[in-house]
Amino acid sequence: MTHEFTLPKLPYAYDALEPFYDKQTVEIHHDKHHAGYVKGLNNALKQLAAARESGDYKLIKHWNREQAFHGAGHLLHTMFWENMRPGKEDNKATGSLLENIEKHFGSWEAFTSQFKAATAAVEGSGWGVLAACPHGSLHIFAVENHQKVWVQGLRPIMVCDVWEHAYYLKYQNRRGEWIDNFMKIVNWDKVQELYDCKKEEQCKEE
Ligand code: MN
């Protein structure tokens, strides 16, 4: 059974962000562009399910790229809609977020100037991103495009190193053999712990 993603409803009316973000752009952006990502993501997941069924993985890279492109598009747009609200000129973070922004960037003004510079400097298409590390520190990055075969927004819970330094001395070119053996040494209890930490507030600094 494959999880089916659906286009989330906008948390406000199409014209709610006027005059800062116009009704027509919001409508096309949500109803056409974001909807296209959801459709592409579901199709990629269907194709990956078919590959698991048949055991034929020759198109695995293609469908993972499709999943990354559409999945990142879906998750980032969902966050984008949720992280906007009807505007005002002196819009600003408050509370502990503001405190942490001031702590990590020096001041609100320093944060906004770095965020604007990083976002304006995106090469080609992409996103400006404010990100929190699992321990609570804050960072600004530009994401170019949004898929480098990764769905931005997913949180790793198990990883296998396949840089050659990780296996070459013993396995040389036989990366598949290393992966087979790696699967025998995974600490699934640790993975379970990370999986259970689903809510970001549970992952924050004490
Ligand atoms: Mn978009």
JSON list of C-alpha atoms and ligand atoms in Angstrom, two decimals:
[
{"chain": "A", "resi": 1, "resn": "MET", "atom": "CA", "xyz": [0.00, 0.00, 0.00]},
{"chain": "A", "resi": 2, "resn": "THR", "atom": "CA", "xyz": [1.40, 3.35, -1.03]},
{"chain": "A", "resi": 3, "resn": "HIS", "atom": "CA", "xyz": [0.68, 6.50, 0.92]},
{"chain": "A", "resi": 4, "resn": "GLU", "atom": "CA", "xyz": [-1.41, 8.87, -1.19]},
{"chain": "A", "resi": 5, "resn": "PHE", "atom": "CA", "xyz": [-0.60, 12.56, -0.81]},
{"chain": "A", "resi": 6, "resn": "THR", "atom": "CA", "xyz": [-3.31, 15.16, -1.28]},
{"chain": "A", "resi": 7, "resn": "LEU", "atom": "CA", "xyz": [-3.17, 18.87, -2.05]},
{"chain": "A", "resi": 8, "resn": "PRO", "atom": "CA", "xyz": [-3.69, 20.70, 1.26]},
{"chain": "A", "resi": 9, "resn": "LYS", "atom": "CA", "xyz": [-6.28, 23.46, 1.29]},
{"chain": "A", "resi": 10, "resn": "LEU", "atom": "CA", "xyz": [-4.90, 26.97, 1.57]},
{"chain": "A", "resi": 11, "resn": "PRO", "atom": "CA", "xyz": [-5.13, 28.12, 5.22]},
{"chain": "A", "resi": 12, "resn": "TYR", "atom": "CA", "xyz": [-6.69, 31.44, 4.01]},
{"chain": "A", "resi": 13, "resn": "ALA", "atom": "CA", "xyz": [-8.56, 32.89, 1.04]},
{"chain": "A", "resi": 14, "resn": "TYR", "atom": "CA", "xyz": [-6.75, 33.39, -2.28]},
{"chain": "A", "resi": 15, "resn": "ASP", "atom": "CA", "xyz": [-6.77, 37.15, -1.75]},
{"chain": "A", "resi": 16, "resn": "ALA", "atom": "CA", "xyz": [-5.84, 37.09, 1.95]},
{"chain": "A", "resi": 17, "resn": "LEU", "atom": "CA", "xyz": [-2.20, 38.05, 1.32]},
{"chain": "A", "resi": 18, "resn": "GLU", "atom": "CA", "xyz": [-3.01, 41.11, -0.81]},
{"chain": "A", "resi": 19, "resn": "PRO", "atom": "CA", "xyz": [-1.45, 43.51, -1.53]},
{"chain": "A", "resi": 20, "resn": "PHE", "atom": "CA", "xyz": [1.84, 41.77, -0.78]},
{"chain": "A", "resi": 21, "resn": "TYR", "atom": "CA", "xyz": [0.98, 38.57, -2.64]},
{"chain": "A", "resi": 22, "resn": "ASP", "atom": "CA", "xyz": [-1.67, 38.85, -5.30]},
{"chain": "A", "resi": 23, "resn": "LYS", "atom": "CA", "xyz": [-4.78, 36.71, -5.60]},
{"chain": "A", "resi": 24, "resn": "GLN", "atom": "CA", "xyz": [-4.19, 35.48, -9.15]},
{"chain": "A", "resi": 25, "resn": "THR", "atom": "CA", "xyz": [-0.63, 34.31, -8.46]},
{"chain": "A", "resi": 26, "resn": "VAL", "atom": "CA", "xyz": [-1.66, 32.56, -5.25]},
{"chain": "A", "resi": 27, "resn": "GLU", "atom": "CA", "xyz": [-4.51, 30.82, -7.04]},
{"chain": "A", "resi": 28, "resn": "ILE", "atom": "CA", "xyz": [-2.41, 29.53, -9.97]},
{"chain": "A", "resi": 29, "resn": "HIS", "atom": "CA", "xyz": [0.55, 28.74, -7.71]},
{"chain": "A", "resi": 30, "resn": "HIS", "atom": "CA", "xyz": [-1.56, 26.62, -5.36]},
{"chain": "A", "resi": 31, "resn": "ASP", "atom": "CA", "xyz": [-4.17, 25.11, -7.68]},
{"chain": "A", "resi": 32, "resn": "LYS", "atom": "CA", "xyz": [-1.88, 24.39, -10.64]},
{"chain": "A", "resi": 33, "resn": "HIS", "atom": "CA", "xyz": [1.78, 24.31, -9.60]},
{"chain": "A", "resi": 34, "resn": "HIS", "atom": "CA", "xyz": [1.43, 22.76, -6.16]},
{"chain": "A", "resi": 35, "resn": "ALA", "atom": "CA", "xyz": [-1.25, 20.35, -7.43]},
{"chain": "A", "resi": 36, "resn": "GLY", "atom": "CA", "xyz": [1.19, 19.23, -10.14]},
{"chain": "A", "resi": 37, "resn": "TYR", "atom": "CA", "xyz": [3.78, 18.30, -7.52]},
{"chain": "A", "resi": 38, "resn": "VAL", "atom": "CA", "xyz": [1.24, 16.22, -5.59]},
{"chain": "A", "resi": 39, "resn": "LYS", "atom": "CA", "xyz": [0.26, 14.38, -8.75]},
{"chain": "A", "resi": 40, "resn": "GLY", "atom": "CA", "xyz": [3.90, 13.74, -9.73]},
{"chain": "A", "resi": 41, "resn": "LEU", "atom": "CA", "xyz": [4.76, 12.54, -6.22]},
{"chain": "A", "resi": 42, "resn": "ASN", "atom": "CA", "xyz": [1.89, 10.06, -6.14]},
{"chain": "A", "resi": 43, "resn": "ASN", "atom": "CA", "xyz": [2.87, 8.75, -9.55]},
{"chain": "A", "resi": 44, "resn": "ALA", "atom": "CA", "xyz": [6.51, 8.26, -8.50]},
{"chain": "A", "resi": 45, "resn": "LEU", "atom": "CA", "xyz": [5.39, 6.38, -5.38]},
{"chain": "A", "resi": 46, "resn": "LYS", "atom": "CA", "xyz": [3.10, 4.18, -7.49]},
{"chain": "A", "resi": 47, "resn": "GLN", "atom": "CA", "xyz": [5.99, 3.34, -9.82]},
{"chain": "A", "resi": 48, "resn": "LEU", "atom": "CA", "xyz": [8.25, 2.52, -6.86]},
{"chain": "A", "resi": 49, "resn": "ALA", "atom": "CA", "xyz": [5.53, 0.24, -5.46]},
{"chain": "A", "resi": 50, "resn": "ALA", "atom": "CA", "xyz": [5.34, -1.49, -8.84]},
{"chain": "A", "resi": 51, "resn": "ALA", "atom": "CA", "xyz": [9.13, -1.94, -8.78]},
{"chain": "A", "resi": 52, "resn": "ARG", "atom": "CA", "xyz": [8.95, -3.53, -5.31]},
{"chain": "A", "resi": 53, "resn": "GLU", "atom": "CA", "xyz": [6.18, -5.81, -6.58]},
{"chain": "A", "resi": 54, "resn": "SER", "atom": "CA", "xyz": [8.09, -6.96, -9.67]},
{"chain": "A", "resi": 55, "resn": "GLY", "atom": "CA", "xyz": [11.60, -6.78, -8.23]},
{"chain": "A", "resi": 56, "resn": "ASP", "atom": "CA", "xyz": [12.61, -4.78, -11.31]},
{"chain": "A", "resi": 57, "resn": "TYR", "atom": "CA", "xyz": [14.63, -1.78, -10.07]},
{"chain": "A", "resi": 58, "resn": "LYS", "atom": "CA", "xyz": [16.26, -0.71, -13.33]},
{"chain": "A", "resi": 59, "resn": "LEU", "atom": "CA", "xyz": [14.41, 2.64, -13.24]},
{"chain": "A", "resi": 60, "resn": "ILE", "atom": "CA", "xyz": [15.04, 3.23, -9.50]},
{"chain": "A", "resi": 61, "resn": "LYS", "atom": "CA", "xyz": [17.17, 6.33, -10.09]},
{"chain": "A", "resi": 62, "resn": "HIS", "atom": "CA", "xyz": [14.59, 7.87, -12.38]},
{"chain": "A", "resi": 63, "resn": "TRP", "atom": "CA", "xyz": [11.70, 7.33, -9.98]},
{"chain": "A", "resi": 64, "resn": "ASN", "atom": "CA", "xyz": [13.73, 8.47, -6.96]},
{"chain": "A", "resi": 65, "resn": "ARG", "atom": "CA", "xyz": [14.55, 11.68, -8.85]},
{"chain": "A", "resi": 66, "resn": "GLU", "atom": "CA", "xyz": [10.89, 12.10, -9.64]},
{"chain": "A", "resi": 67, "resn": "GLN", "atom": "CA", "xyz": [9.98, 11.48, -5.99]},
{"chain": "A", "resi": 68, "resn": "ALA", "atom": "CA", "xyz": [12.62, 13.98, -4.84]},
{"chain": "A", "resi": 69, "resn": "PHE", "atom": "CA", "xyz": [11.53, 16.67, -7.28]},
{"chain": "A", "resi": 70, "resn": "HIS", "atom": "CA", "xyz": [7.80, 16.34, -6.67]},
{"chain": "A", "resi": 71, "resn": "GLY", "atom": "CA", "xyz": [8.07, 15.37, -2.99]},
{"chain": "A", "resi": 72, "resn": "ALA", "atom": "CA", "xyz": [10.27, 18.34, -2.13]},
{"chain": "A", "resi": 73, "resn": "GLY", "atom": "CA", "xyz": [7.98, 20.56, -4.17]},
{"chain": "A", "resi": 74, "resn": "HIS", "atom": "CA", "xyz": [4.96, 19.29, -2.25]},
{"chain": "A", "resi": 75, "resn": "LEU", "atom": "CA", "xyz": [6.50, 19.58, 1.25]},
{"chain": "A", "resi": 76, "resn": "LEU", "atom": "CA", "xyz": [8.11, 22.96, 0.62]},
{"chain": "A", "resi": 77, "resn": "HIS", "atom": "CA", "xyz": [4.94, 24.46, -0.84]},
{"chain": "A", "resi": 78, "resn": "THR", "atom": "CA", "xyz": [2.92, 23.11, 2.08]},
{"chain": "A", "resi": 79, "resn": "MET", "atom": "CA", "xyz": [5.33, 24.83, 4.46]},
{"chain": "A", "resi": 80, "resn": "PHE", "atom": "CA", "xyz": [5.34, 27.98, 2.29]},
{"chain": "A", "resi": 81, "resn": "TRP", "atom": "CA", "xyz": [1.53, 28.36, 2.44]},
{"chain": "A", "resi": 82, "resn": "GLU", "atom": "CA", "xyz": [1.54, 27.73, 6.18]},
{"chain": "A", "resi": 83, "resn": "ASN", "atom": "CA", "xyz": [4.38, 30.16, 6.84]},
{"chain": "A", "resi": 84, "resn": "MET", "atom": "CA", "xyz": [2.51, 33.12, 5.35]},
{"chain": "A", "resi": 85, "resn": "ARG", "atom": "CA", "xyz": [-0.35, 35.16, 6.81]},
{"chain": "A", "resi": 86, "resn": "PRO", "atom": "CA", "xyz": [-2.09, 38.45, 6.05]},
{"chain": "A", "resi": 87, "resn": "GLY", "atom": "CA", "xyz": [0.69, 41.02, 6.11]},
{"chain": "A", "resi": 88, "resn": "LYS", "atom": "CA", "xyz": [1.75, 44.23, 7.78]},
{"chain": "A", "resi": 89, "resn": "GLU", "atom": "CA", "xyz": [4.78, 46.44, 7.25]},
{"chain": "A", "resi": 90, "resn": "ASP", "atom": "CA", "xyz": [6.35, 45.85, 10.66]},
{"chain": "A", "resi": 91, "resn": "ASN", "atom": "CA", "xyz": [5.88, 42.07, 10.60]},
{"chain": "A", "resi": 92, "resn": "LYS", "atom": "CA", "xyz": [8.31, 40.37, 12.97]},
{"chain": "A", "resi": 93, "resn": "ALA", "atom": "CA", "xyz": [8.86, 37.13, 14.90]},
{"chain": "A", "resi": 94, "resn": "THR", "atom": "CA", "xyz": [8.02, 37.16, 18.59]},
{"chain": "A", "resi": 95, "resn": "GLY", "atom": "CA", "xyz": [8.66, 35.15, 21.74]},
{"chain": "A", "resi": 96, "resn": "SER", "atom": "CA", "xyz": [11.29, 32.43, 21.95]},
{"chain": "A", "resi": 97, "resn": "LEU", "atom": "CA", "xyz": [11.73, 32.36, 18.17]},
{"chain": "A", "resi": 98, "resn": "LEU", "atom": "CA", "xyz": [12.72, 36.03, 18.19]},
{"chain": "A", "resi": 99, "resn": "GLU", "atom": "CA", "xyz": [15.04, 35.38, 21.16]},
{"chain": "A", "resi": 100, "resn": "ASN", "atom": "CA", "xyz": [16.72, 32.52, 19.33]},
{"chain": "A", "resi": 101, "resn": "ILE", "atom": "CA", "xyz": [17.02, 34.49, 16.10]},
{"chain": "A", "resi": 102, "resn": "GLU", "atom": "CA", "xyz": [18.71, 37.29, 18.05]},
{"chain": "A", "resi": 103, "resn": "LYS", "atom": "CA", "xyz": [20.95, 34.76, 19.80]},
{"chain": "A", "resi": 104, "resn": "HIS", "atom": "CA", "xyz": [22.03, 33.00, 16.60]},
{"chain": "A", "resi": 105, "resn": "PHE", "atom": "CA", "xyz": [22.21, 35.93, 14.18]},
{"chain": "A", "resi": 106, "resn": "GLY", "atom": "CA", "xyz": [23.05, 38.82, 16.49]},
{"chain": "A", "resi": 107, "resn": "SER", "atom": "CA", "xyz": [19.92, 40.87, 15.84]},
{"chain": "A", "resi": 108, "resn": "TRP", "atom": "CA", "xyz": [16.61, 40.82, 13.99]},
{"chain": "A", "resi": 109, "resn": "GLU", "atom": "CA", "xyz": [18.07, 43.22, 11.41]},
{"chain": "A", "resi": 110, "resn": "ALA", "atom": "CA", "xyz": [21.15, 41.04, 10.86]},
{"chain": "A", "resi": 111, "resn": "PHE", "atom": "CA", "xyz": [18.90, 38.00, 10.41]},
{"chain": "A", "resi": 112, "resn": "THR", "atom": "CA", "xyz": [16.61, 39.67, 7.87]},
{"chain": "A", "resi": 113, "resn": "SER", "atom": "CA", "xyz": [19.51, 41.10, 5.86]},
{"chain": "A", "resi": 114, "resn": "GLN", "atom": "CA", "xyz": [21.24, 37.69, 5.70]},
{"chain": "A", "resi": 115, "resn": "PHE", "atom": "CA", "xyz": [17.96, 35.93, 4.80]},
{"chain": "A", "resi": 116, "resn": "LYS", "atom": "CA", "xyz": [17.22, 38.42, 2.03]},
{"chain": "A", "resi": 117, "resn": "ALA", "atom": "CA", "xyz": [20.79, 38.25, 0.65]},
{"chain": "A", "resi": 118, "resn": "ALA", "atom": "CA", "xyz": [20.92, 34.44, 0.68]},
{"chain": "A", "resi": 119, "resn": "THR", "atom": "CA", "xyz": [17.48, 34.16, -0.96]},
{"chain": "A", "resi": 120, "resn": "ALA", "atom": "CA", "xyz": [18.23, 36.79, -3.60]},
{"chain": "A", "resi": 121, "resn": "ALA", "atom": "CA", "xyz": [21.47, 34.97, -4.45]},
{"chain": "A", "resi": 122, "resn": "VAL", "atom": "CA", "xyz": [19.79, 31.64, -5.32]},
{"chain": "A", "resi": 123, "resn": "GLU", "atom": "CA", "xyz": [21.28, 30.53, -8.65]},
{"chain": "A", "resi": 124, "resn": "GLY", "atom": "CA", "xyz": [18.32, 29.87, -10.92]},
{"chain": "A", "resi": 125, "resn": "SER", "atom": "CA", "xyz": [15.19, 28.47, -9.26]},
{"chain": "A", "resi": 126, "resn": "GLY", "atom": "CA", "xyz": [15.08, 27.70, -5.58]},
{"chain": "A", "resi": 127, "resn": "TRP", "atom": "CA", "xyz": [14.15, 28.69, -2.08]},
{"chain": "A", "resi": 128, "resn": "GLY", "atom": "CA", "xyz": [15.45, 30.70, 0.82]},
{"chain": "A", "resi": 129, "resn": "VAL", "atom": "CA", "xyz": [15.31, 28.53, 3.92]},
{"chain": "A", "resi": 130, "resn": "LEU", "atom": "CA", "xyz": [15.53, 29.17, 7.65]},
{"chain": "A", "resi": 131, "resn": "ALA", "atom": "CA", "xyz": [16.39, 25.85, 9.25]},
{"chain": "A", "resi": 132, "resn": "ALA", "atom": "CA", "xyz": [16.79, 24.51, 12.77]},
{"chain": "A", "resi": 133, "resn": "CYS", "atom": "CA", "xyz": [19.30, 21.83, 13.63]},
{"chain": "A", "resi": 134, "resn": "PRO", "atom": "CA", "xyz": [18.13, 19.03, 15.96]},
{"chain": "A", "resi": 135, "resn": "HIS", "atom": "CA", "xyz": [19.70, 20.88, 18.91]},
{"chain": "A", "resi": 136, "resn": "GLY", "atom": "CA", "xyz": [17.83, 24.10, 18.21]},
{"chain": "A", "resi": 137, "resn": "SER", "atom": "CA", "xyz": [20.40, 26.34, 16.52]},
{"chain": "A", "resi": 138, "resn": "LEU", "atom": "CA", "xyz": [19.21, 28.32, 13.51]},
{"chain": "A", "resi": 139, "resn": "HIS", "atom": "CA", "xyz": [20.71, 28.52, 10.02]},
{"chain": "A", "resi": 140, "resn": "ILE", "atom": "CA", "xyz": [19.96, 30.19, 6.71]},
{"chain": "A", "resi": 141, "resn": "PHE", "atom": "CA", "xyz": [20.49, 28.46, 3.38]},
{"chain": "A", "resi": 142, "resn": "ALA", "atom": "CA", "xyz": [19.47, 28.82, -0.21]},
{"chain": "A", "resi": 143, "resn": "VAL", "atom": "CA", "xyz": [18.22, 25.60, -1.74]},
{"chain": "A", "resi": 144, "resn": "GLU", "atom": "CA", "xyz": [18.98, 25.49, -5.46]},
{"chain": "A", "resi": 145, "resn": "ASN", "atom": "CA", "xyz": [16.08, 23.89, -7.28]},
{"chain": "A", "resi": 146, "resn": "HIS", "atom": "CA", "xyz": [14.83, 21.66, -4.48]},
{"chain": "A", "resi": 147, "resn": "GLN", "atom": "CA", "xyz": [15.87, 18.17, -5.27]},
{"chain": "A", "resi": 148, "resn": "LYS", "atom": "CA", "xyz": [19.37, 16.84, -5.19]},
{"chain": "A", "resi": 149, "resn": "VAL", "atom": "CA", "xyz": [17.75, 13.51, -4.90]},
{"chain": "A", "resi": 150, "resn": "TRP", "atom": "CA", "xyz": [16.42, 14.52, -1.54]},
{"chain": "A", "resi": 151, "resn": "VAL", "atom": "CA", "xyz": [13.03, 15.67, -0.34]},
{"chain": "A", "resi": 152, "resn": "GLN", "atom": "CA", "xyz": [13.80, 18.79, 1.72]},
{"chain": "A", "resi": 153, "resn": "GLY", "atom": "CA", "xyz": [11.75, 18.39, 4.86]},
{"chain": "A", "resi": 154, "resn": "LEU", "atom": "CA", "xyz": [12.33, 14.69, 5.38]},
{"chain": "A", "resi": 155, "resn": "ARG", "atom": "CA", "xyz": [14.34, 13.85, 8.49]},
{"chain": "A", "resi": 156, "resn": "PRO", "atom": "CA", "xyz": [16.96, 11.08, 8.17]},
{"chain": "A", "resi": 157, "resn": "ILE", "atom": "CA", "xyz": [16.44, 8.20, 10.62]},
{"chain": "A", "resi": 158, "resn": "MET", "atom": "CA", "xyz": [18.88, 5.64, 9.22]},
{"chain": "A", "resi": 159, "resn": "VAL", "atom": "CA", "xyz": [21.87, 6.09, 6.95]},
{"chain": "A", "resi": 160, "resn": "CYS", "atom": "CA", "xyz": [24.40, 3.89, 5.19]},
{"chain": "A", "resi": 161, "resn": "ASP", "atom": "CA", "xyz": [27.73, 5.46, 4.17]},
{"chain": "A", "resi": 162, "resn": "VAL", "atom": "CA", "xyz": [28.67, 4.54, 0.61]},
{"chain": "A", "resi": 163, "resn": "TRP", "atom": "CA", "xyz": [31.58, 6.90, 0.17]},
{"chain": "A", "resi": 164, "resn": "GLU", "atom": "CA", "xyz": [34.41, 4.62, -0.92]},
{"chain": "A", "resi": 165, "resn": "HIS", "atom": "CA", "xyz": [36.31, 5.33, 2.32]},
{"chain": "A", "resi": 166, "resn": "ALA", "atom": "CA", "xyz": [33.52, 3.55, 4.17]},
{"chain": "A", "resi": 167, "resn": "TYR", "atom": "CA", "xyz": [33.97, 0.17, 2.51]},
{"chain": "A", "resi": 168, "resn": "TYR", "atom": "CA", "xyz": [36.80, 0.11, -0.04]},
{"chain": "A", "resi": 169, "resn": "LEU", "atom": "CA", "xyz": [39.53, -1.49, 2.11]},
{"chain": "A", "resi": 170, "resn": "LYS", "atom": "CA", "xyz": [37.43, -4.59, 2.64]},
{"chain": "A", "resi": 171, "resn": "TYR", "atom": "CA", "xyz": [34.99, -4.58, -0.25]},
{"chain": "A", "resi": 172, "resn": "GLN", "atom": "CA", "xyz": [36.86, -2.66, -3.00]},
{"chain": "A", "resi": 173, "resn": "ASN", "atom": "CA", "xyz": [34.38, -2.22, -5.87]},
{"chain": "A", "resi": 174, "resn": "ARG", "atom": "CA", "xyz": [31.77, -4.53, -4.34]},
{"chain": "A", "resi": 175, "resn": "ARG", "atom": "CA", "xyz": [29.55, -1.82, -2.88]},
{"chain": "A", "resi": 176, "resn": "GLY", "atom": "CA", "xyz": [26.49, -4.11, -3.03]},
{"chain": "A", "resi": 177, "resn": "GLU", "atom": "CA", "xyz": [28.19, -6.62, -0.76]},
{"chain": "A", "resi": 178, "resn": "TRP", "atom": "CA", "xyz": [28.96, -3.86, 1.77]},
{"chain": "A", "resi": 179, "resn": "ILE", "atom": "CA", "xyz": [25.30, -2.81, 1.70]},
{"chain": "A", "resi": 180, "resn": "ASP", "atom": "CA", "xyz": [24.12, -6.42, 2.19]},
{"chain": "A", "resi": 181, "resn": "ASN", "atom": "CA", "xyz": [26.36, -6.70, 5.24]},
{"chain": "A", "resi": 182, "resn": "PHE", "atom": "CA", "xyz": [25.46, -3.26, 6.51]},
{"chain": "A", "resi": 183, "resn": "MET", "atom": "CA", "xyz": [21.81, -4.37, 6.65]},
{"chain": "A", "resi": 184, "resn": "LYS", "atom": "CA", "xyz": [22.92, -7.07, 9.12]},
{"chain": "A", "resi": 185, "resn": "ILE", "atom": "CA", "xyz": [24.40, -4.53, 11.54]},
{"chain": "A", "resi": 186, "resn": "VAL", "atom": "CA", "xyz": [21.72, -1.83, 11.64]},
{"chain": "A", "resi": 187, "resn": "ASN", "atom": "CA", "xyz": [20.70, -0.86, 15.19]},
{"chain": "A", "resi": 188, "resn": "TRP", "atom": "CA", "xyz": [16.93, -0.85, 14.60]},
{"chain": "A", "resi": 189, "resn": "ASP", "atom": "CA", "xyz": [16.28, 0.10, 18.23]},
{"chain": "A", "resi": 190, "resn": "LYS", "atom": "CA", "xyz": [18.13, 3.38, 17.61]},
{"chain": "A", "resi": 191, "resn": "VAL", "atom": "CA", "xyz": [16.25, 3.90, 14.35]},
{"chain": "A", "resi": 192, "resn": "GLN", "atom": "CA", "xyz": [12.98, 3.33, 16.23]},
{"chain": "A", "resi": 193, "resn": "GLU", "atom": "CA", "xyz": [13.98, 6.05, 18.72]},
{"chain": "A", "resi": 194, "resn": "LEU", "atom": "CA", "xyz": [14.57, 8.51, 15.91]},
{"chain": "A", "resi": 195, "resn": "TYR", "atom": "CA", "xyz": [11.34, 7.48, 14.18]},
{"chain": "A", "resi": 196, "resn": "ASP", "atom": "CA", "xyz": [9.36, 8.03, 17.39]},
{"chain": "A", "resi": 197, "resn": "CYS", "atom": "CA", "xyz": [10.75, 11.55, 17.70]},
{"chain": "A", "resi": 198, "resn": "LYS", "atom": "CA", "xyz": [8.27, 12.68, 15.05]},
{"chain": "A", "resi": 199, "resn": "LYS", "atom": "CA", "xyz": [7.38, 16.05, 16.43]},
{"chain": "A", "resi": 200, "resn": "GLU", "atom": "CA", "xyz": [9.95, 18.77, 16.14]},
{"chain": "A", "resi": 201, "resn": "GLU", "atom": "CA", "xyz": [9.29, 20.05, 19.64]},
{"chain": "A", "resi": 202, "resn": "GLN", "atom": "CA", "xyz": [10.46, 16.70, 20.98]},
{"chain": "A", "resi": 203, "resn": "CYS", "atom": "CA", "xyz": [13.76, 17.15, 19.17]},
{"chain": "A", "resi": 204, "resn": "LYS", "atom": "CA", "xyz": [14.56, 20.60, 20.47]},
{"chain": "A", "resi": 205, "resn": "GLU", "atom": "CA", "xyz": [17.21, 21.56, 22.94]},
{"chain": "A", "resi": 206, "resn": "GLU", "atom": "CA", "xyz": [16.10, 21.13, 26.58]},
{"chain": "B", "resi": 1, "resn": "MN", "atom": "MN", "xyz": [6.30, 27.31, -6.09]}
]
